[in-house]
PDB file of C-alpha atoms in Angstrom:
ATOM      1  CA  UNK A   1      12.900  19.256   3.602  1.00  0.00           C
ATOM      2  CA  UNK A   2      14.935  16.175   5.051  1.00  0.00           C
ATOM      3  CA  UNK A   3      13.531  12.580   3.998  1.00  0.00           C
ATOM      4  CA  UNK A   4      12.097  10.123   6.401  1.00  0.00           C
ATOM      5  CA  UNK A   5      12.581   6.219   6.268  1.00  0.00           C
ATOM      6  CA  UNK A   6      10.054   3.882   7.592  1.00  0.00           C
ATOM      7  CA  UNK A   7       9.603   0.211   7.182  1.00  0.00           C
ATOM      8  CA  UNK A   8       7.131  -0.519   4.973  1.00  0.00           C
ATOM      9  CA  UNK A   9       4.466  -2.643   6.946  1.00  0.00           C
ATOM     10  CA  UNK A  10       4.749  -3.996  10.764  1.00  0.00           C
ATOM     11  CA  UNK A  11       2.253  -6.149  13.008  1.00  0.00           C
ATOM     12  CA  UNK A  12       1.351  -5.846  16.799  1.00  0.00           C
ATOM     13  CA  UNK A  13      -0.657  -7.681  18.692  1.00  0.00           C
ATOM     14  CA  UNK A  14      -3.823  -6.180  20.002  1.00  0.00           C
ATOM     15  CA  UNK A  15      -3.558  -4.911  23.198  1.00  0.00           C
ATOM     16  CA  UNK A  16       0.017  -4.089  23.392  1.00  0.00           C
ATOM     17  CA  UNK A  17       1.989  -1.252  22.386  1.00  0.00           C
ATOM     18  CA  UNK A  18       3.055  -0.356  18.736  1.00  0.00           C
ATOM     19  CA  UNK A  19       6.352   1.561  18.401  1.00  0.00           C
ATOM     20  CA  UNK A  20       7.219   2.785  15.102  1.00  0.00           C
ATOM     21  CA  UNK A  21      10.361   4.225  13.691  1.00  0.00           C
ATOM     22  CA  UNK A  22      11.427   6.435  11.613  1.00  0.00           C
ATOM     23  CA  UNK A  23      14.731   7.481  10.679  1.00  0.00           C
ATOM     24  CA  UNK A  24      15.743  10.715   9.810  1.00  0.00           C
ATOM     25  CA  UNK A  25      19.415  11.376   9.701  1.00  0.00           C
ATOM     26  CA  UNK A  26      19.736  14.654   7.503  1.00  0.00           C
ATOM     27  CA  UNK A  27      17.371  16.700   9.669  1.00  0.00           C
ATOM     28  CA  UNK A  28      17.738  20.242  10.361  1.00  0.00           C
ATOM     29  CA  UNK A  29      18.177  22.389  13.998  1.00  0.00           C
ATOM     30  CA  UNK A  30      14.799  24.103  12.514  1.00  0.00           C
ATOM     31  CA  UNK A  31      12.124  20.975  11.121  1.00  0.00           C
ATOM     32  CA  UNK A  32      10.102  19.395  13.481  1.00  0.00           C
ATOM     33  CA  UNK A  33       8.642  15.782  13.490  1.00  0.00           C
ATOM     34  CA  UNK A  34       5.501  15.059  12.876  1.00  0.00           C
ATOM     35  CA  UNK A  35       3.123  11.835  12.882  1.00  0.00           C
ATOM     36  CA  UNK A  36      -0.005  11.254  10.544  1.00  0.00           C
ATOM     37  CA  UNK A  37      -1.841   8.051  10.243  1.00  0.00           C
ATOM     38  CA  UNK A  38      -4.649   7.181   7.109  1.00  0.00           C
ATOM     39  CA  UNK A  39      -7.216   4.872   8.130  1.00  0.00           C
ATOM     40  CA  UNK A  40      -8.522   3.519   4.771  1.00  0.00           C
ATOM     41  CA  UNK A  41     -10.061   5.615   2.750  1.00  0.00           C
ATOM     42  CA  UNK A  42     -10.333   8.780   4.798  1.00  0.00           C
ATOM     43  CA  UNK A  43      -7.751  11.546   4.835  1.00  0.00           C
ATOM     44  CA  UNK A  44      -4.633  11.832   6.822  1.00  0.00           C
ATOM     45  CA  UNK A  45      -5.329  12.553  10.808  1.00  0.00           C
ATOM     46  CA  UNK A  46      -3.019  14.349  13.014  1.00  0.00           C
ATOM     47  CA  UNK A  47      -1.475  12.260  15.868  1.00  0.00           C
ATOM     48  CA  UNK A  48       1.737  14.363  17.764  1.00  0.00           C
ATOM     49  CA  UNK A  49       4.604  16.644  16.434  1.00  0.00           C
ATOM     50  CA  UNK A  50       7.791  16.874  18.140  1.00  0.00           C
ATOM     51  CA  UNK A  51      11.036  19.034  17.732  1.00  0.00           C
ATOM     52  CA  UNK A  52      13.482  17.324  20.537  1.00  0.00           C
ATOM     53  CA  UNK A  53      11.760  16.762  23.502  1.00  0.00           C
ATOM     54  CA  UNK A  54       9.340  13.231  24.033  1.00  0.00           C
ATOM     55  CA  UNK A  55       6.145  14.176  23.762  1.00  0.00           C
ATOM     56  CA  UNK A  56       2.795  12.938  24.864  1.00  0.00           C
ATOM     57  CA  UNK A  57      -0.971  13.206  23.985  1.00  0.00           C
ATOM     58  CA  UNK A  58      -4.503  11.684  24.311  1.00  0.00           C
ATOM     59  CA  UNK A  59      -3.663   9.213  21.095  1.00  0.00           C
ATOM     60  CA  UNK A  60       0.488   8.581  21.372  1.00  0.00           C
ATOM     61  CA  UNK A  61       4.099   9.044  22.553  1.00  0.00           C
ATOM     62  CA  UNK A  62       6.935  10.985  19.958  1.00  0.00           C
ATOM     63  CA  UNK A  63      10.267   9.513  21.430  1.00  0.00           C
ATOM     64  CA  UNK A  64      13.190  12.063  19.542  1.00  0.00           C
ATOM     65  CA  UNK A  65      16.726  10.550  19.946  1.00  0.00           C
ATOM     66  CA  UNK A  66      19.255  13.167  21.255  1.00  0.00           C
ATOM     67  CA  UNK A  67      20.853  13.473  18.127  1.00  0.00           C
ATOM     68  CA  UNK A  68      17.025  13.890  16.548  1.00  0.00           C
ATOM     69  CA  UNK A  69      18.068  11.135  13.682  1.00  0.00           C
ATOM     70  CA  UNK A  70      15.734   9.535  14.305  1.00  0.00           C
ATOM     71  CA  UNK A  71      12.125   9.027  16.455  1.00  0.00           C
ATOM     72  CA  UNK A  72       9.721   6.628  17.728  1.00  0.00           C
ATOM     73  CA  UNK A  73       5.917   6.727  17.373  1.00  0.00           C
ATOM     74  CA  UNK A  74       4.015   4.180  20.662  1.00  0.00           C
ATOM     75  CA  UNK A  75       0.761   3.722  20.697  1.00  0.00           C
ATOM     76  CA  UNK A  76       0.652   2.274  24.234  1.00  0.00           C
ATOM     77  CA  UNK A  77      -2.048  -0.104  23.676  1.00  0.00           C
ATOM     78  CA  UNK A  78      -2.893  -0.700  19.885  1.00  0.00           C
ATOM     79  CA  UNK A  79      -6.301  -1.849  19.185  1.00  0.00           C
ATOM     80  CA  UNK A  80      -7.809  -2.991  15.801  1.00  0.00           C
ATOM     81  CA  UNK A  81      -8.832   0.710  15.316  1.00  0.00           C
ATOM     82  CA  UNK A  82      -5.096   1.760  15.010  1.00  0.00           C
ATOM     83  CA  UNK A  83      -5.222  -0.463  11.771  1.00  0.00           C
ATOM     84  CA  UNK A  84      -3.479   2.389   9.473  1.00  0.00           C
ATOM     85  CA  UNK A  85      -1.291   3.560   7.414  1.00  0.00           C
ATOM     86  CA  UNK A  86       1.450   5.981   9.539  1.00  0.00           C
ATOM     87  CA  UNK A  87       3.475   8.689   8.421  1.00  0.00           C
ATOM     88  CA  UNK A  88       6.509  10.202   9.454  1.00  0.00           C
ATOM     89  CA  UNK A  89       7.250  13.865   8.356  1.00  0.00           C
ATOM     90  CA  UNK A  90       9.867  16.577   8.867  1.00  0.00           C
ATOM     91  CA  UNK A  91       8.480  19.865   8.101  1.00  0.00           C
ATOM     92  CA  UNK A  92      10.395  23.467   8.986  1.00  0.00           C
ATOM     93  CA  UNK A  93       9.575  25.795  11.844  1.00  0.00           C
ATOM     94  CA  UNK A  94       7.095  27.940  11.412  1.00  0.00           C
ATOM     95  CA  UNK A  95       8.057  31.556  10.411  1.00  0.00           C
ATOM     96  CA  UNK A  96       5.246  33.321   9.199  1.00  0.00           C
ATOM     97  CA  UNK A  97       5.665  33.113   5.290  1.00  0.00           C
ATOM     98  CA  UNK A  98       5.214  30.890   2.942  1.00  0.00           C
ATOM     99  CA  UNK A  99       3.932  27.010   2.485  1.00  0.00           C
ATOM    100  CA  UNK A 100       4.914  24.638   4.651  1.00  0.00           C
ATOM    101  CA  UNK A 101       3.317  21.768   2.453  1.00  0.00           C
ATOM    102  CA  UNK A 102       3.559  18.195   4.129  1.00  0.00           C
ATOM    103  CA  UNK A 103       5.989  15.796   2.003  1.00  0.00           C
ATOM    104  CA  UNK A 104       4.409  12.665   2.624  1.00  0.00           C
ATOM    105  CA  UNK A 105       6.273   9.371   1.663  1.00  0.00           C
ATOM    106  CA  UNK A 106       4.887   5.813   1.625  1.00  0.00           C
ATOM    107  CA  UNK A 107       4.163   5.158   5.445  1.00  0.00           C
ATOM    108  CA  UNK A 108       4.145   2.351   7.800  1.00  0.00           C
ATOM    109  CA  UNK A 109       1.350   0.255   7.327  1.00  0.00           C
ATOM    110  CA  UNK A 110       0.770  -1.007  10.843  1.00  0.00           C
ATOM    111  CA  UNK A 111      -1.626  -4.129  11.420  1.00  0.00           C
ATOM    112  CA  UNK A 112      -3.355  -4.513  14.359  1.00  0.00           C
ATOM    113  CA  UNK A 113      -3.832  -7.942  15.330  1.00  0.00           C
ATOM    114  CA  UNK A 114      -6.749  -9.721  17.503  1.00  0.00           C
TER     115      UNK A 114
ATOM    116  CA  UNK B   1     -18.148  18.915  13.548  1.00  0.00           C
ATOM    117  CA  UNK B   2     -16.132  21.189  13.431  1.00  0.00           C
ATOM    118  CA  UNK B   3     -13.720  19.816  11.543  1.00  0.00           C
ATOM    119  CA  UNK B   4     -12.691  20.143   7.889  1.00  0.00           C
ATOM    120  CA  UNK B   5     -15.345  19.271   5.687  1.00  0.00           C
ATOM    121  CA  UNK B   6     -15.345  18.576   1.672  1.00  0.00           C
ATOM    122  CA  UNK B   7     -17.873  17.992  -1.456  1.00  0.00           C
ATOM    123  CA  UNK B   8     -18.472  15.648  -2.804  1.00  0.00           C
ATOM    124  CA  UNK B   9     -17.057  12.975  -0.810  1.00  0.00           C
ATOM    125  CA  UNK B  10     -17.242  10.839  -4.577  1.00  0.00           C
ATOM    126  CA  UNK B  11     -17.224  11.708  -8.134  1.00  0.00           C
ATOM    127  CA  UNK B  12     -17.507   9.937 -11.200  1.00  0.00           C
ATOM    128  CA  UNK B  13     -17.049  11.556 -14.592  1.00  0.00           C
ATOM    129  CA  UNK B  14     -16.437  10.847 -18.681  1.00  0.00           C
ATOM    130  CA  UNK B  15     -13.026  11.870 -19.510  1.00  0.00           C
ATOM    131  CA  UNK B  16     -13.065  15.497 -20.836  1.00  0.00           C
ATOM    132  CA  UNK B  17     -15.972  17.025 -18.498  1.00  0.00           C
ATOM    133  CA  UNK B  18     -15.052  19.476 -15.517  1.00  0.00           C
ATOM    134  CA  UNK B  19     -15.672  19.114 -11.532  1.00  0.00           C
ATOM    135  CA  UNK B  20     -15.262  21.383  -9.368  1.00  0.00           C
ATOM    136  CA  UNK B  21     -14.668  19.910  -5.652  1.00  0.00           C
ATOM    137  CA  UNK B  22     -15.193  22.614  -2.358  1.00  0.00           C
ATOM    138  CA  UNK B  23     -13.173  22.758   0.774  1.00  0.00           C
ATOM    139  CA  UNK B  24     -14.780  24.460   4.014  1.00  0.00           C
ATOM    140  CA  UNK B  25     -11.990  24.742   6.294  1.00  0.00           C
ATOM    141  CA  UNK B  26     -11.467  25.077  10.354  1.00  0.00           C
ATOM    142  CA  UNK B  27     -13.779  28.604  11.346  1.00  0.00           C
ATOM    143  CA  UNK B  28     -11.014  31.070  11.593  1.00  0.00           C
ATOM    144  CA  UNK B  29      -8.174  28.672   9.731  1.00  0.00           C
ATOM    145  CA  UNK B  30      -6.067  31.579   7.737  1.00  0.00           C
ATOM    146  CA  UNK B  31      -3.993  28.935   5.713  1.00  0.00           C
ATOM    147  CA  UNK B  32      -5.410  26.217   3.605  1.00  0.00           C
ATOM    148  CA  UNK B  33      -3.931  23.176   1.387  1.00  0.00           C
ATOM    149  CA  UNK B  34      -4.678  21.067  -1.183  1.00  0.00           C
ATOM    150  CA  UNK B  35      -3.251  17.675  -1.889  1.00  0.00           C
ATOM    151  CA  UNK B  36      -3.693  14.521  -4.075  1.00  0.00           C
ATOM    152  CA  UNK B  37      -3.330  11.080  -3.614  1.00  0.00           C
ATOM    153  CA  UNK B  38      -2.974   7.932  -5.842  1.00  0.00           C
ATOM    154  CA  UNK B  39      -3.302   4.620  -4.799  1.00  0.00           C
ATOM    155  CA  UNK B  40      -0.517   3.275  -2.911  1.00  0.00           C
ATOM    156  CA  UNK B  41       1.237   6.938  -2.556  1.00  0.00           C
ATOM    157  CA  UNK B  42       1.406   9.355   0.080  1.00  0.00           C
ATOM    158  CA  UNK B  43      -0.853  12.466  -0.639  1.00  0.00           C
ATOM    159  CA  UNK B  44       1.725  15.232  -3.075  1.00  0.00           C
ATOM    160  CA  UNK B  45       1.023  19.293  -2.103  1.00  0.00           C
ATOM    161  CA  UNK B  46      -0.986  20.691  -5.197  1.00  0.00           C
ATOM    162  CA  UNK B  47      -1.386  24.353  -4.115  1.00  0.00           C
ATOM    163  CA  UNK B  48      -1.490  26.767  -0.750  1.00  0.00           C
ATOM    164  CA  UNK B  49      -3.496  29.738  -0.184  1.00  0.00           C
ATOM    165  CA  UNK B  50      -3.066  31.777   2.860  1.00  0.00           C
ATOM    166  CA  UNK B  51      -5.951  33.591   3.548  1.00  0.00           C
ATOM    167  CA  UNK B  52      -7.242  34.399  -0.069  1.00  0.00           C
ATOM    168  CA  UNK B  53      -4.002  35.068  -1.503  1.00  0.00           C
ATOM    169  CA  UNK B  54      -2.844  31.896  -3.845  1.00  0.00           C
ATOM    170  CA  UNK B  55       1.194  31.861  -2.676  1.00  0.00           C
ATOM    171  CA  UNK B  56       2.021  28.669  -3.989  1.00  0.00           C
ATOM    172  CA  UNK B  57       1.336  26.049  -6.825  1.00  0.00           C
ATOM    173  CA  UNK B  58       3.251  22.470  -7.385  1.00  0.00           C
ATOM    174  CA  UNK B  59       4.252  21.752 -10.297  1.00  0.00           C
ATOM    175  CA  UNK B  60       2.026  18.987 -10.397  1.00  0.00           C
ATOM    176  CA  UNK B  61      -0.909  21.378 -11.024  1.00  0.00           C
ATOM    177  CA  UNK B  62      -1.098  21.615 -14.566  1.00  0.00           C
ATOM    178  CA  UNK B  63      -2.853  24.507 -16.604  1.00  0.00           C
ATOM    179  CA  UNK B  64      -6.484  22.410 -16.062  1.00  0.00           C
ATOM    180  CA  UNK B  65      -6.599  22.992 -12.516  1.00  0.00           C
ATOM    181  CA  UNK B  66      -7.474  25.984 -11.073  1.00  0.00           C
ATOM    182  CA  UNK B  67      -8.459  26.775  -7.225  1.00  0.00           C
ATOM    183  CA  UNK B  68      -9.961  29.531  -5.614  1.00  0.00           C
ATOM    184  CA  UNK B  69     -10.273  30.843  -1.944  1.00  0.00           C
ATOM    185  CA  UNK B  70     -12.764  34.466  -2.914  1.00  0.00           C
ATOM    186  CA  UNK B  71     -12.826  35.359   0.468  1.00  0.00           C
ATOM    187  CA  UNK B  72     -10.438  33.572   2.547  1.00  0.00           C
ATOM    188  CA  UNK B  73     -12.848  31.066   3.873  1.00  0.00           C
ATOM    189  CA  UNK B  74     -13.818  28.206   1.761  1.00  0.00           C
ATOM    190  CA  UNK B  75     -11.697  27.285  -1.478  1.00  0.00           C
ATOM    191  CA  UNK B  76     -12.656  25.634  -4.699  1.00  0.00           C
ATOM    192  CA  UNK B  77     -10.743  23.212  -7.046  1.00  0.00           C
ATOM    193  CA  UNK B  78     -11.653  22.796 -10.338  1.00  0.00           C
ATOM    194  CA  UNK B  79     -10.327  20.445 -13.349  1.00  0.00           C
ATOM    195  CA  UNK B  80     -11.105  21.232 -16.560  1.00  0.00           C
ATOM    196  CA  UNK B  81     -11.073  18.693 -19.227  1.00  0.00           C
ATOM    197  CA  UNK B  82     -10.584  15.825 -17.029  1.00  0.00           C
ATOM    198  CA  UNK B  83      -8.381  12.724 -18.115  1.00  0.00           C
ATOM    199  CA  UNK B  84      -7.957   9.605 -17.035  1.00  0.00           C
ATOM    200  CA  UNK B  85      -4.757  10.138 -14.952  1.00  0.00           C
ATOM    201  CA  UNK B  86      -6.977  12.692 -12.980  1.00  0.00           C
ATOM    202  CA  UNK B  87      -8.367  10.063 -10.856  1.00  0.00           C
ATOM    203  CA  UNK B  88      -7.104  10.159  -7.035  1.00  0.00           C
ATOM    204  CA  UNK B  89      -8.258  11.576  -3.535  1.00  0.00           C
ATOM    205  CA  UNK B  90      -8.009  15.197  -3.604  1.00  0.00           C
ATOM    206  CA  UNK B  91      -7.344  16.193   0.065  1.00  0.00           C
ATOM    207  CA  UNK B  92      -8.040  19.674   1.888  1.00  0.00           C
ATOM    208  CA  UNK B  93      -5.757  20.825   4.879  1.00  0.00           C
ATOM    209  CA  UNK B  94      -6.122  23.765   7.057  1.00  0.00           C
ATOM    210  CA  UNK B  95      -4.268  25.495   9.518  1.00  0.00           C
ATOM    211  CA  UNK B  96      -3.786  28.244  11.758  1.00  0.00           C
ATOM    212  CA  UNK B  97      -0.701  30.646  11.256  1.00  0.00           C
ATOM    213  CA  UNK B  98       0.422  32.324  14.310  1.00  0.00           C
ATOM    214  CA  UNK B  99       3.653  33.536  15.355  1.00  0.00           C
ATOM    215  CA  UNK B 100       5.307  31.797  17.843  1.00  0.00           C
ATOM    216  CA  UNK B 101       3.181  28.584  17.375  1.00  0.00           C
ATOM    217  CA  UNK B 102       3.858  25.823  15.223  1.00  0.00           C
ATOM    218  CA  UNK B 103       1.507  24.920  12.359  1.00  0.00           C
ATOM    219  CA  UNK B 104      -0.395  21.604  12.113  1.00  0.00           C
ATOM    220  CA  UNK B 105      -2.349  20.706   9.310  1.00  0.00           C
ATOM    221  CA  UNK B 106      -5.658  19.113   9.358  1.00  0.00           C
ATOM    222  CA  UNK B 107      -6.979  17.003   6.838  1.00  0.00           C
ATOM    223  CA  UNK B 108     -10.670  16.518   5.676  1.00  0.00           C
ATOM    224  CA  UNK B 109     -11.973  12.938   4.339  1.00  0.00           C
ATOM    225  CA  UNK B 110     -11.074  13.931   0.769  1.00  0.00           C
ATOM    226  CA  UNK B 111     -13.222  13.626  -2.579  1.00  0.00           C
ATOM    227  CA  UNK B 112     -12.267  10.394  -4.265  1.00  0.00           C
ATOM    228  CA  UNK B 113     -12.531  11.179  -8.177  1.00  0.00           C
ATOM    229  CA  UNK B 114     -12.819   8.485 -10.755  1.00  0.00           C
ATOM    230  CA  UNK B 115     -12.518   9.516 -14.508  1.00  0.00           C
ATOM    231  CA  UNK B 116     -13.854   7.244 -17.417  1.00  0.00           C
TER     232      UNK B 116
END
């Protein structure tokens, strides 16, 4: 699976958006993005997968550069909740067979700030 | 909730005893996860069952762990002669394999484990 690079902590104030990066330069035609965040002490939640198109839910926007290098987590309008932990993974395309085990690194820790 | 769910939620034990944790999994999940967590780290794959079948173990899952999944619903881990470097958050994950669709994982709230 290709690695993922994310800064280690970033702030936002409360209220506005929070757009985090992620860089992931050896990805293949065939992984998809994907965005976890870990609220203290509970286990990881899903937030949005992507494979090259932006993508949009109820919790967050995936921006995927056209090269797919690299992404772009926004929460449009962080609030102390979003206080977290986020992960960026690359995992393959599902197939049918076999694990397709999550390779976590050490996340983003994003502060939300009042 | 019907979410993932996981027992207990917290366990303490002396070095050297066994626990068991269970995972109930998303009604009609075919493909289920386990993963561990130290502090500080991202949570590391342990083992994969789909359905009941066992497919894959991590190296990290030494000859005192063993899981189950009897009949491809909920799924057991056990640790036998616990040791000190046991303690983490042992995480479940399930997810729904269909062709054509891609997977995503979800995570229950994990069973912290603390070994004296």
């Amino acid at each position: 699976d290709a690695k993922t690079t994310q800064p280690p902590s970033m702030d936002c104030a409360e209220g506005r958006a929070a757009n985090l990066p992620c860089n992931h330069s050896t990805i293949s035609g065939n992984e998809y993005v994907y965005w976890y965040r870990q609220i203290h002490s509970q286990g990881p939640q899903y937030i949005i997968h992507g494979l090259k198109n932006n993508e949009t839910n109820e919790m967050a926007s995936l921006i995927i550069t056209e090269d797919r290098k690299s992404s772009t987590l926004i929460l449009p309008h962080a609030t102390l909740r979003d206080t977290a932990v986020y992960y960026c993974i690359v995992s393959l395309r599902y197939s049918g067979a076999g694990s397709y085990q999550l390779t976590f690194g050490k996340g983003t820790k994003l502060s939300v700030i009042p | 909730d019907t979410g993932v769910s996981q027992d207990p939620r917290h366990k303490i034990t002396k070095r050297g005893q066994n626990v068991t944790f269970r995972c109930d999994p998303i009604s009609e999940h075919n493909r289920l996860y386990w993963y561990r967590q130290t502090l500080g780290q991202g949570p590391e794959f342990l083992t994969y069952f789909q359905n009941e079948a066992q497919l894959e173990k991590s190296r990290l899952l030494s000859d005192r762990f063993s899981a189950e999944r009897p009949k491809g619903s909920f799924s057991t881990l056990e640790i036998q002669r616990t040791e000190q470097g046991d303690s983490a958050m042992y995480l479940c994950a399930s997810s729904l394999g269909l062709a054509d669709q891609q997977e995503t994982q979800y995570f229950g709230p994990g069973t912290r484990l603390l070994v004296l």
